[in-house]
Amino acid sequence: MSKVTQISHPLIQHKLSIIRSKDTGSKDFRELVEEVAMLMAYEVTRDLPVEEVEIETPICRTKSKMLSGKKVAIVPILRAGLGMVGGMVKLIPAAKIGHIGLYRNEETLQPVEYFCKLPQDIEEREVIVTDPMLATGGSAIDAITLLKKRGAKNIRLMCLIGAPEGIKAVTEAHQDVDVYIGAIDEKLNEKGYIVPGLGDAGDRLFGTK
Ligand code: PRP
Ligand code: URA
């Protein structure tokens, strides 16, 4: 069964409130999405394995811990997931980055795939899929299905805001994928937007509306 972790650190709650406000412009929106993603990355990577290594400080030799085992891949769902990458690579600079392009057909709300480019050793990596919004869950479900078809085995999903409908759908469709979320909102409206949400994440990030 998937584990759903809400990361409700006060800094994340505070920044999410500013992100949600319709008065926040693209510049601040972009910066804050990146900051929240960085804060969330700290929690999402909490269980990465470490190994003991020997290092030499200016004082003496000592044993210390460093990340070991699988390397990380960050896979944003285009477009809006891109806005989370900058913050995450500040914490995980060695991560490789894949891209999956999906957009929702505004009438059917079904995701349409238009791009996929992944690190070639994706099957050996711990994959973190990023998308600010988990609405019906259709985009996340398809992105994860695509990743699995390309061989990815260890996948986690990280979103800023989720609707209960989307969380249920993705955790039922991919029971081996843990979900990390900054806020769980009330519901979806008749157009498939999250309520209260933040509006259209892609448009707000890139100033396209
Ligand atoms: C948004 C968002 C998710 C998707 C969520 O992208 O970034 O990818 O909708 O909706 P769902 O859970 O119902 O699938 P959108 O399709 O608007 O594309 P964009 O990022 O290019 O604007
Ligand atoms: N995509 C968005 O960008 N916002 C929503 O509320 C739902 C889907």
PDB file of N, CA, C and O in Angstrom, residues 160-191:
ATOM      1  N   LEU A 160       2.757  19.768  -4.458  1.00  0.00           N
ATOM      2  CA  LEU A 160       2.507  20.823  -3.469  1.00  0.00           C
ATOM      3  C   LEU A 160       1.096  20.702  -2.908  1.00  0.00           C
ATOM      4  O   LEU A 160       0.886  20.778  -1.704  1.00  0.00           O
ATOM      5  N   ILE A 161       0.107  20.542  -3.804  1.00  0.00           N
ATOM      6  CA  ILE A 161      -1.295  20.533  -3.372  1.00  0.00           C
ATOM      7  C   ILE A 161      -2.011  19.370  -4.051  1.00  0.00           C
ATOM      8  O   ILE A 161      -1.849  19.145  -5.254  1.00  0.00           O
ATOM      9  N   GLY A 162      -2.802  18.634  -3.270  1.00  0.00           N
ATOM     10  CA  GLY A 162      -3.548  17.515  -3.834  1.00  0.00           C
ATOM     11  C   GLY A 162      -5.018  17.582  -3.447  1.00  0.00           C
ATOM     12  O   GLY A 162      -5.369  18.097  -2.380  1.00  0.00           O
ATOM     13  N   ALA A 163      -5.863  17.081  -4.344  1.00  0.00           N
ATOM     14  CA  ALA A 163      -7.279  16.903  -4.004  1.00  0.00           C
ATOM     15  C   ALA A 163      -7.447  15.468  -3.506  1.00  0.00           C
ATOM     16  O   ALA A 163      -6.741  14.569  -3.978  1.00  0.00           O
ATOM     17  N   PRO A 164      -8.386  15.238  -2.597  1.00  0.00           N
ATOM     18  CA  PRO A 164      -8.597  13.872  -2.099  1.00  0.00           C
ATOM     19  C   PRO A 164      -8.838  12.883  -3.245  1.00  0.00           C
ATOM     20  O   PRO A 164      -8.335  11.751  -3.203  1.00  0.00           O
ATOM     21  N   GLU A 165      -9.559  13.337  -4.285  1.00  0.00           N
ATOM     22  CA  GLU A 165      -9.856  12.452  -5.432  1.00  0.00           C
ATOM     23  C   GLU A 165      -8.563  11.975  -6.106  1.00  0.00           C
ATOM     24  O   GLU A 165      -8.435  10.803  -6.477  1.00  0.00           O
ATOM     25  N   GLY A 166      -7.631  12.903  -6.298  1.00  0.00           N
ATOM     26  CA  GLY A 166      -6.378  12.566  -6.989  1.00  0.00           C
ATOM     27  C   GLY A 166      -5.489  11.666  -6.147  1.00  0.00           C
ATOM     28  O   GLY A 166      -4.836  10.755  -6.660  1.00  0.00           O
ATOM     29  N   ILE A 167      -5.454  11.948  -4.850  1.00  0.00           N
ATOM     30  CA  ILE A 167      -4.625  11.128  -3.959  1.00  0.00           C
ATOM     31  C   ILE A 167      -5.146   9.690  -3.958  1.00  0.00           C
ATOM     32  O   ILE A 167      -4.384   8.725  -4.079  1.00  0.00           O
ATOM     33  N   LYS A 168      -6.478   9.556  -3.889  1.00  0.00           N
ATOM     34  CA  LYS A 168      -7.093   8.218  -3.892  1.00  0.00           C
ATOM     35  C   LYS A 168      -6.774   7.500  -5.211  1.00  0.00           C
ATOM     36  O   LYS A 168      -6.341   6.340  -5.216  1.00  0.00           O
ATOM     37  N   ALA A 169      -6.943   8.228  -6.320  1.00  0.00           N
ATOM     38  CA  ALA A 169      -6.751   7.595  -7.633  1.00  0.00           C
ATOM     39  C   ALA A 169      -5.310   7.122  -7.810  1.00  0.00           C
ATOM     40  O   ALA A 169      -5.071   5.986  -8.240  1.00  0.00           O
ATOM     41  N   VAL A 170      -4.340   7.964  -7.452  1.00  0.00           N
ATOM     42  CA  VAL A 170      -2.942   7.588  -7.716  1.00  0.00           C
ATOM     43  C   VAL A 170      -2.483   6.477  -6.768  1.00  0.00           C
ATOM     44  O   VAL A 170      -1.750   5.567  -7.167  1.00  0.00           O
ATOM     45  N   THR A 171      -2.945   6.524  -5.535  1.00  0.00           N
ATOM     46  CA  THR A 171      -2.509   5.483  -4.586  1.00  0.00           C
ATOM     47  C   THR A 171      -3.188   4.140  -4.888  1.00  0.00           C
ATOM     48  O   THR A 171      -2.636   3.085  -4.580  1.00  0.00           O
ATOM     49  N   GLU A 172      -4.374   4.183  -5.502  1.00  0.00           N
ATOM     50  CA  GLU A 172      -5.005   2.916  -5.908  1.00  0.00           C
ATOM     51  C   GLU A 172      -4.352   2.353  -7.172  1.00  0.00           C
ATOM     52  O   GLU A 172      -4.146   1.157  -7.298  1.00  0.00           O
ATOM     53  N   ALA A 173      -4.013   3.252  -8.095  1.00  0.00           N
ATOM     54  CA  ALA A 173      -3.430   2.800  -9.369  1.00  0.00           C
ATOM     55  C   ALA A 173      -1.987   2.321  -9.200  1.00  0.00           C
ATOM     56  O   ALA A 173      -1.545   1.418  -9.902  1.00  0.00           O
ATOM     57  N   HIS A 174      -1.242   2.956  -8.287  1.00  0.00           N
ATOM     58  CA  HIS A 174       0.183   2.612  -8.100  1.00  0.00           C
ATOM     59  C   HIS A 174       0.441   2.424  -6.603  1.00  0.00           C
ATOM     60  O   HIS A 174       0.919   3.333  -5.924  1.00  0.00           O
ATOM     61  N   GLN A 175       0.118   1.243  -6.127  1.00  0.00           N
ATOM     62  CA  GLN A 175       0.151   1.012  -4.680  1.00  0.00           C
ATOM     63  C   GLN A 175       1.580   0.935  -4.124  1.00  0.00           C
ATOM     64  O   GLN A 175       1.781   0.932  -2.909  1.00  0.00           O
ATOM     65  N   ASP A 176       2.560   0.851  -5.029  1.00  0.00           N
ATOM     66  CA  ASP A 176       3.967   0.797  -4.597  1.00  0.00           C
ATOM     67  C   ASP A 176       4.606   2.183  -4.576  1.00  0.00           C
ATOM     68  O   ASP A 176       5.807   2.307  -4.312  1.00  0.00           O
ATOM     69  N   VAL A 177       3.838   3.214  -4.859  1.00  0.00           N
ATOM     70  CA  VAL A 177       4.399   4.573  -4.937  1.00  0.00           C
ATOM     71  C   VAL A 177       3.944   5.392  -3.725  1.00  0.00           C
ATOM     72  O   VAL A 177       2.738   5.535  -3.487  1.00  0.00           O
ATOM     73  N   ASP A 178       4.904   5.909  -2.979  1.00  0.00           N
ATOM     74  CA  ASP A 178       4.555   6.775  -1.844  1.00  0.00           C
ATOM     75  C   ASP A 178       4.339   8.205  -2.341  1.00  0.00           C
ATOM     76  O   ASP A 178       5.001   8.655  -3.274  1.00  0.00           O
ATOM     77  N   VAL A 179       3.413   8.880  -1.679  1.00  0.00           N
ATOM     78  CA  VAL A 179       3.041  10.239  -2.108  1.00  0.00           C
ATOM     79  C   VAL A 179       3.383  11.225  -0.990  1.00  0.00           C
ATOM     80  O   VAL A 179       3.055  10.991   0.178  1.00  0.00           O
ATOM     81  N   TYR A 180       4.052  12.307  -1.367  1.00  0.00           N
ATOM     82  CA  TYR A 180       4.396  13.381  -0.422  1.00  0.00           C
ATOM     83  C   TYR A 180       3.685  14.638  -0.899  1.00  0.00           C
ATOM     84  O   TYR A 180       3.776  15.009  -2.065  1.00  0.00           O
ATOM     85  N   ILE A 181       3.005  15.290   0.037  1.00  0.00           N
ATOM     86  CA  ILE A 181       2.153  16.392  -0.373  1.00  0.00           C
ATOM     87  C   ILE A 181       2.219  17.522   0.661  1.00  0.00           C
ATOM     88  O   ILE A 181       2.310  17.259   1.861  1.00  0.00           O
ATOM     89  N   GLY A 182       2.214  18.782   0.169  1.00  0.00           N
ATOM     90  CA  GLY A 182       2.298  19.912   1.094  1.00  0.00           C
ATOM     91  C   GLY A 182       0.958  20.234   1.735  1.00  0.00           C
ATOM     92  O   GLY A 182       0.891  20.640   2.892  1.00  0.00           O
ATOM     93  N   ALA A 183      -0.133  20.074   0.964  1.00  0.00           N
ATOM     94  CA  ALA A 183      -1.472  20.363   1.498  1.00  0.00           C
ATOM     95  C   ALA A 183      -2.498  19.484   0.800  1.00  0.00           C
ATOM     96  O   ALA A 183      -2.382  19.224  -0.402  1.00  0.00           O
ATOM     97  N   ILE A 184      -3.466  19.037   1.585  1.00  0.00           N
ATOM     98  CA  ILE A 184      -4.580  18.272   1.007  1.00  0.00           C
ATOM     99  C   ILE A 184      -5.799  19.180   1.051  1.00  0.00           C
ATOM    100  O   ILE A 184      -6.250  19.584   2.117  1.00  0.00           O
ATOM    101  N   ASP A 185      -6.295  19.547  -0.139  1.00  0.00           N
ATOM    102  CA  ASP A 185      -7.392  20.506  -0.236  1.00  0.00           C
ATOM    103  C   ASP A 185      -8.746  19.792  -0.162  1.00  0.00           C
ATOM    104  O   ASP A 185      -8.831  18.582   0.008  1.00  0.00           O
ATOM    105  N   GLU A 186      -9.793  20.608  -0.359  1.00  0.00           N
ATOM    106  CA  GLU A 186     -11.157  20.138  -0.113  1.00  0.00           C
ATOM    107  C   GLU A 186     -11.697  19.204  -1.204  1.00  0.00           C
ATOM    108  O   GLU A 186     -12.193  18.118  -0.926  1.00  0.00           O
ATOM    109  N   LYS A 187     -11.582  19.657  -2.459  1.00  0.00           N
ATOM    110  CA  LYS A 187     -12.248  18.905  -3.541  1.00  0.00           C
ATOM    111  C   LYS A 187     -11.816  19.439  -4.909  1.00  0.00           C
ATOM    112  O   LYS A 187     -11.038  20.389  -5.002  1.00  0.00           O
ATOM    113  N   LEU A 188     -12.382  18.835  -5.949  1.00  0.00           N
ATOM    114  CA  LEU A 188     -12.235  19.353  -7.311  1.00  0.00           C
ATOM    115  C   LEU A 188     -13.520  20.083  -7.685  1.00  0.00           C
ATOM    116  O   LEU A 188     -14.606  19.662  -7.265  1.00  0.00           O
ATOM    117  N   ASN A 189     -13.403  21.127  -8.501  1.00  0.00           N
ATOM    118  CA  ASN A 189     -14.641  21.751  -8.999  1.00  0.00           C
ATOM    119  C   ASN A 189     -15.061  21.073 -10.307  1.00  0.00           C
ATOM    120  O   ASN A 189     -14.416  20.119 -10.777  1.00  0.00           O
ATOM    121  N   GLU A 190     -16.121  21.595 -10.917  1.00  0.00           N
ATOM    122  CA  GLU A 190     -16.685  20.935 -12.115  1.00  0.00           C
ATOM    123  C   GLU A 190     -15.727  20.993 -13.302  1.00  0.00           C
ATOM    124  O   GLU A 190     -15.848  20.221 -14.247  1.00  0.00           O
ATOM    125  N   LYS A 191     -14.712  21.887 -13.239  1.00  0.00           N
ATOM    126  CA  LYS A 191     -13.730  21.952 -14.333  1.00  0.00           C
ATOM    127  C   LYS A 191     -12.464  21.160 -13.999  1.00  0.00           C
ATOM    128  O   LYS A 191     -11.455  21.263 -14.696  1.00  0.00           O
TER     129      LYS A 191
END
